[in-house]
Amino acid sequence: GLTIIQFGEVRFKLESMDQENLPSAKKELLRQMSSPNRARDDSRANLNRKMSVQEYEMLKEEDEGCLKKYRRRCMQEMHDKLSFGPKFEGVHDLDSGEAFLEVIEKEHHSTVVVVHIYKFGVRGCEQLNSCLDCLATEYPTVKFCRIDAVASGAAERFSDEVLPTLLVYKAGELLGNFLACTQHLNEEFFATDVEAFLNSYGLLPEKELPAGEDEEENYVE
């Protein structure tokens, strides 16, 4: 009986010990042992779960943004290096038949070359020259050229009746030969009309996207 009483007294002393005197680590351990089947901290677990979802969504958005930027950069690199070759400014004036042949034979294989054969005083020639000046800014990867029929050395082949003439080449091959090309246009025509005419034969590349245009403008939450 004495042993049981002593054990009971020790047990009572342990249970009634001042909890404030226990180290915090031990108090936490006792708290967990008093309810082993309960979650450690329900509010903390819920908070962690919500944060993990938010982080996932945030990382997902960041990944999508990075992927779009990477895709645009790859497309631009392909555009610049593989598909479209060099870029040009304005319309190039050719002063001889030799210069005419050189631009056709020696230009980059991916470059479309548009040559306007004209003659001062022939109806439509001056207007077409103005249209090509505009198109040269719209299509920097196309080499637009012009040459006076007399300077070309083939004035007998390009009489006033067949002017203005547009010749289109790529990799040295003649793709389009449009004699008296203004007959396919209205009496008063503009750069957009010439553009539509050439596009109807698939002779112009696609226009480049403006540098500032961003796919993400169309992405709405």
mmCIF file with all atom_site columns, C-alpha atoms in Angstrom, residues 41-146:
data_model
loop_
_atom_site.group_PDB
_atom_site.id
_atom_site.type_symbol
_atom_site.label_atom_id
_atom_site.label_alt_id
_atom_site.label_comp_id
_atom_site.label_asym_id
_atom_site.label_entity_id
_atom_site.label_seq_id
_atom_site.pdbx_PDB_ins_code
_atom_site.Cartn_x
_atom_site.Cartn_y
_atom_site.Cartn_z
_atom_site.occupancy
_atom_site.B_iso_or_equiv
_atom_site.pdbx_formal_charge
_atom_site.auth_seq_id
_atom_site.auth_comp_id
_atom_site.auth_asym_id
_atom_site.auth_atom_id
_atom_site.pdbx_PDB_model_num
ATOM 1   C CA . ASP A 1 41  ? -1.951 23.870 -35.945  1.00 0.00 ? 41  ASP A CA 1
ATOM 2   C CA . ASP A 1 42  ? -5.075 23.964 -38.057  1.00 0.00 ? 42  ASP A CA 1
ATOM 3   C CA . SER A 1 43  ? -4.930 27.696 -38.755  1.00 0.00 ? 43  SER A CA 1
ATOM 4   C CA . ARG A 1 44  ? -1.274 27.490 -39.781  1.00 0.00 ? 44  ARG A CA 1
ATOM 5   C CA . ALA A 1 45  ? -1.951 24.499 -42.014  1.00 0.00 ? 45  ALA A CA 1
ATOM 6   C CA . ASN A 1 46  ? -4.799 26.319 -43.734  1.00 0.00 ? 46  ASN A CA 1
ATOM 7   C CA . LEU A 1 47  ? -2.655 29.408 -44.215  1.00 0.00 ? 47  LEU A CA 1
ATOM 8   C CA . ASN A 1 48  ? 0.143  27.356 -45.725  1.00 0.00 ? 48  ASN A CA 1
ATOM 9   C CA . ARG A 1 49  ? -2.278 25.621 -48.065  1.00 0.00 ? 49  ARG A CA 1
ATOM 10  C CA . LYS A 1 50  ? -3.711 28.933 -49.309  1.00 0.00 ? 50  LYS A CA 1
ATOM 11  C CA . MET A 1 51  ? -0.258 30.412 -49.844  1.00 0.00 ? 51  MET A CA 1
ATOM 12  C CA . SER A 1 52  ? 0.845  27.414 -51.833  1.00 0.00 ? 52  SER A CA 1
ATOM 13  C CA . VAL A 1 53  ? -2.085 27.887 -54.235  1.00 0.00 ? 53  VAL A CA 1
ATOM 14  C CA . GLN A 1 54  ? -1.338 31.602 -54.599  1.00 0.00 ? 54  GLN A CA 1
ATOM 15  C CA . GLU A 1 55  ? 2.324  30.888 -55.229  1.00 0.00 ? 55  GLU A CA 1
ATOM 16  C CA . TYR A 1 56  ? 1.415  28.300 -57.822  1.00 0.00 ? 56  TYR A CA 1
ATOM 17  C CA . GLU A 1 57  ? -0.827 30.756 -59.690  1.00 0.00 ? 57  GLU A CA 1
ATOM 18  C CA . MET A 1 58  ? 1.835  33.463 -59.505  1.00 0.00 ? 58  MET A CA 1
ATOM 19  C CA . LEU A 1 59  ? 4.538  31.144 -60.781  1.00 0.00 ? 59  LEU A CA 1
ATOM 20  C CA . LYS A 1 60  ? 2.218  29.913 -63.513  1.00 0.00 ? 60  LYS A CA 1
ATOM 21  C CA . GLU A 1 61  ? 1.620  33.500 -64.721  1.00 0.00 ? 61  GLU A CA 1
ATOM 22  C CA . GLU A 1 62  ? 5.355  34.230 -64.625  1.00 0.00 ? 62  GLU A CA 1
ATOM 23  C CA . ASP A 1 63  ? 6.096  31.078 -66.609  1.00 0.00 ? 63  ASP A CA 1
ATOM 24  C CA . GLU A 1 64  ? 3.483  31.962 -69.232  1.00 0.00 ? 64  GLU A CA 1
ATOM 25  C CA . GLY A 1 65  ? 4.908  35.475 -69.561  1.00 0.00 ? 65  GLY A CA 1
ATOM 26  C CA . CYS A 1 66  ? 8.449  34.141 -69.923  1.00 0.00 ? 66  CYS A CA 1
ATOM 27  C CA . LEU A 1 67  ? 7.287  31.583 -72.473  1.00 0.00 ? 67  LEU A CA 1
ATOM 28  C CA . LYS A 1 68  ? 5.611  34.271 -74.582  1.00 0.00 ? 68  LYS A CA 1
ATOM 29  C CA . LYS A 1 69  ? 8.716  36.468 -74.501  1.00 0.00 ? 69  LYS A CA 1
ATOM 30  C CA . TYR A 1 70  ? 10.927 33.503 -75.403  1.00 0.00 ? 70  TYR A CA 1
ATOM 31  C CA . ARG A 1 71  ? 8.633  32.523 -78.270  1.00 0.00 ? 71  ARG A CA 1
ATOM 32  C CA . ARG A 1 72  ? 8.598  36.084 -79.640  1.00 0.00 ? 72  ARG A CA 1
ATOM 33  C CA . ARG A 1 73  ? 12.379 36.283 -79.399  1.00 0.00 ? 73  ARG A CA 1
ATOM 34  C CA . CYS A 1 74  ? 12.792 32.974 -81.243  1.00 0.00 ? 74  CYS A CA 1
ATOM 35  C CA . MET A 1 75  ? 10.367 34.065 -83.965  1.00 0.00 ? 75  MET A CA 1
ATOM 36  C CA . GLN A 1 76  ? 12.203 37.362 -84.376  1.00 0.00 ? 76  GLN A CA 1
ATOM 37  C CA . GLU A 1 77  ? 15.554 35.576 -84.639  1.00 0.00 ? 77  GLU A CA 1
ATOM 38  C CA . MET A 1 78  ? 14.164 33.221 -87.263  1.00 0.00 ? 78  MET A CA 1
ATOM 39  C CA . HIS A 1 79  ? 12.642 36.190 -89.061  1.00 0.00 ? 79  HIS A CA 1
ATOM 40  C CA . ASP A 1 80  ? 15.935 38.080 -89.124  1.00 0.00 ? 80  ASP A CA 1
ATOM 41  C CA . LYS A 1 81  ? 18.431 35.286 -89.760  1.00 0.00 ? 81  LYS A CA 1
ATOM 42  C CA . LEU A 1 82  ? 16.680 32.627 -91.792  1.00 0.00 ? 82  LEU A CA 1
ATOM 43  C CA . SER A 1 83  ? 13.659 33.821 -93.687  1.00 0.00 ? 83  SER A CA 1
ATOM 44  C CA . PHE A 1 84  ? 13.980 37.378 -94.775  1.00 0.00 ? 84  PHE A CA 1
ATOM 45  C CA . GLY A 1 85  ? 17.630 38.259 -95.226  1.00 0.00 ? 85  GLY A CA 1
ATOM 46  C CA . PRO A 1 86  ? 18.852 41.860 -95.232  1.00 0.00 ? 86  PRO A CA 1
ATOM 47  C CA . LYS A 1 87  ? 16.825 45.049 -94.934  1.00 0.00 ? 87  LYS A CA 1
ATOM 48  C CA . PHE A 1 88  ? 16.808 48.131 -97.159  1.00 0.00 ? 88  PHE A CA 1
ATOM 49  C CA . GLU A 1 89  ? 15.890 51.778 -97.002  1.00 0.00 ? 89  GLU A CA 1
ATOM 50  C CA . GLY A 1 90  ? 14.089 53.613 -99.766  1.00 0.00 ? 90  GLY A CA 1
ATOM 51  C CA . VAL A 1 91  ? 14.013 52.887 -103.491 1.00 0.00 ? 91  VAL A CA 1
ATOM 52  C CA . HIS A 1 92  ? 17.361 52.230 -105.175 1.00 0.00 ? 92  HIS A CA 1
ATOM 53  C CA . ASP A 1 93  ? 18.070 54.069 -108.420 1.00 0.00 ? 93  ASP A CA 1
ATOM 54  C CA . LEU A 1 94  ? 19.874 51.971 -111.030 1.00 0.00 ? 94  LEU A CA 1
ATOM 55  C CA . ASP A 1 95  ? 21.875 53.896 -113.603 1.00 0.00 ? 95  ASP A CA 1
ATOM 56  C CA . SER A 1 96  ? 22.800 51.203 -116.113 1.00 0.00 ? 96  SER A CA 1
ATOM 57  C CA . GLY A 1 97  ? 21.975 47.795 -117.514 1.00 0.00 ? 97  GLY A CA 1
ATOM 58  C CA . GLU A 1 98  ? 24.972 46.394 -115.636 1.00 0.00 ? 98  GLU A CA 1
ATOM 59  C CA . ALA A 1 99  ? 23.632 47.676 -112.333 1.00 0.00 ? 99  ALA A CA 1
ATOM 60  C CA . PHE A 1 100 ? 20.260 46.163 -113.224 1.00 0.00 ? 100 PHE A CA 1
ATOM 61  C CA . LEU A 1 101 ? 21.804 42.733 -113.842 1.00 0.00 ? 101 LEU A CA 1
ATOM 62  C CA . GLU A 1 102 ? 23.931 42.929 -110.720 1.00 0.00 ? 102 GLU A CA 1
ATOM 63  C CA . VAL A 1 103 ? 21.030 43.610 -108.381 1.00 0.00 ? 103 VAL A CA 1
ATOM 64  C CA . ILE A 1 104 ? 19.139 40.645 -109.847 1.00 0.00 ? 104 ILE A CA 1
ATOM 65  C CA . GLU A 1 105 ? 22.003 38.166 -109.795 1.00 0.00 ? 105 GLU A CA 1
ATOM 66  C CA . LYS A 1 106 ? 23.844 39.097 -106.609 1.00 0.00 ? 106 LYS A CA 1
ATOM 67  C CA . GLU A 1 107 ? 21.087 39.940 -104.168 1.00 0.00 ? 107 GLU A CA 1
ATOM 68  C CA . HIS A 1 108 ? 20.447 37.636 -101.187 1.00 0.00 ? 108 HIS A CA 1
ATOM 69  C CA . HIS A 1 109 ? 18.560 34.485 -102.241 1.00 0.00 ? 109 HIS A CA 1
ATOM 70  C CA . SER A 1 110 ? 15.633 35.228 -99.910  1.00 0.00 ? 110 SER A CA 1
ATOM 71  C CA . THR A 1 111 ? 15.214 38.858 -101.010 1.00 0.00 ? 111 THR A CA 1
ATOM 72  C CA . VAL A 1 112 ? 12.370 39.867 -103.302 1.00 0.00 ? 112 VAL A CA 1
ATOM 73  C CA . VAL A 1 113 ? 13.555 42.475 -105.826 1.00 0.00 ? 113 VAL A CA 1
ATOM 74  C CA . VAL A 1 114 ? 10.965 44.754 -107.441 1.00 0.00 ? 114 VAL A CA 1
ATOM 75  C CA . VAL A 1 115 ? 12.236 46.787 -110.397 1.00 0.00 ? 115 VAL A CA 1
ATOM 76  C CA . HIS A 1 116 ? 10.243 49.636 -111.917 1.00 0.00 ? 116 HIS A CA 1
ATOM 77  C CA . ILE A 1 117 ? 11.207 50.479 -115.502 1.00 0.00 ? 117 ILE A CA 1
ATOM 78  C CA . TYR A 1 118 ? 9.959  53.968 -116.255 1.00 0.00 ? 118 TYR A CA 1
ATOM 79  C CA . LYS A 1 119 ? 10.396 56.928 -118.555 1.00 0.00 ? 119 LYS A CA 1
ATOM 80  C CA . PHE A 1 120 ? 9.859  60.588 -117.741 1.00 0.00 ? 120 PHE A CA 1
ATOM 81  C CA . GLY A 1 121 ? 6.708  61.948 -119.321 1.00 0.00 ? 121 GLY A CA 1
ATOM 82  C CA . VAL A 1 122 ? 4.984  58.563 -119.672 1.00 0.00 ? 122 VAL A CA 1
ATOM 83  C CA . ARG A 1 123 ? 1.628  58.473 -117.930 1.00 0.00 ? 123 ARG A CA 1
ATOM 84  C CA . GLY A 1 124 ? 1.615  56.639 -114.602 1.00 0.00 ? 124 GLY A CA 1
ATOM 85  C CA . CYS A 1 125 ? 5.391  56.383 -114.191 1.00 0.00 ? 125 CYS A CA 1
ATOM 86  C CA . GLU A 1 126 ? 5.798  59.275 -111.789 1.00 0.00 ? 126 GLU A CA 1
ATOM 87  C CA . GLN A 1 127 ? 2.799  58.184 -109.747 1.00 0.00 ? 127 GLN A CA 1
ATOM 88  C CA . LEU A 1 128 ? 4.108  54.636 -109.522 1.00 0.00 ? 128 LEU A CA 1
ATOM 89  C CA . ASN A 1 129 ? 7.486  55.922 -108.346 1.00 0.00 ? 129 ASN A CA 1
ATOM 90  C CA . SER A 1 130 ? 5.749  57.746 -105.495 1.00 0.00 ? 130 SER A CA 1
ATOM 91  C CA . CYS A 1 131 ? 3.850  54.570 -104.557 1.00 0.00 ? 131 CYS A CA 1
ATOM 92  C CA . LEU A 1 132 ? 7.070  52.543 -104.439 1.00 0.00 ? 132 LEU A CA 1
ATOM 93  C CA . ASP A 1 133 ? 8.632  55.157 -102.146 1.00 0.00 ? 133 ASP A CA 1
ATOM 94  C CA . CYS A 1 134 ? 5.804  54.456 -99.699  1.00 0.00 ? 134 CYS A CA 1
ATOM 95  C CA . LEU A 1 135 ? 5.977  50.678 -100.047 1.00 0.00 ? 135 LEU A CA 1
ATOM 96  C CA . ALA A 1 136 ? 9.735  50.695 -99.455  1.00 0.00 ? 136 ALA A CA 1
ATOM 97  C CA . THR A 1 137 ? 9.075  51.913 -95.903  1.00 0.00 ? 137 THR A CA 1
ATOM 98  C CA . GLU A 1 138 ? 6.339  49.309 -95.382  1.00 0.00 ? 138 GLU A CA 1
ATOM 99  C CA . TYR A 1 139 ? 8.444  46.396 -96.673  1.00 0.00 ? 139 TYR A CA 1
ATOM 100 C CA . PRO A 1 140 ? 12.081 46.919 -95.609  1.00 0.00 ? 140 PRO A CA 1
ATOM 101 C CA . THR A 1 141 ? 12.997 43.342 -96.552  1.00 0.00 ? 141 THR A CA 1
ATOM 102 C CA . VAL A 1 142 ? 11.997 43.945 -100.202 1.00 0.00 ? 142 VAL A CA 1
ATOM 103 C CA . LYS A 1 143 ? 14.529 45.683 -102.430 1.00 0.00 ? 143 LYS A CA 1
ATOM 104 C CA . PHE A 1 144 ? 12.647 48.224 -104.523 1.00 0.00 ? 144 PHE A CA 1
ATOM 105 C CA . CYS A 1 145 ? 14.562 49.603 -107.519 1.00 0.00 ? 145 CYS A CA 1
ATOM 106 C CA . ARG A 1 146 ? 13.859 51.816 -110.501 1.00 0.00 ? 146 ARG A CA 1
#
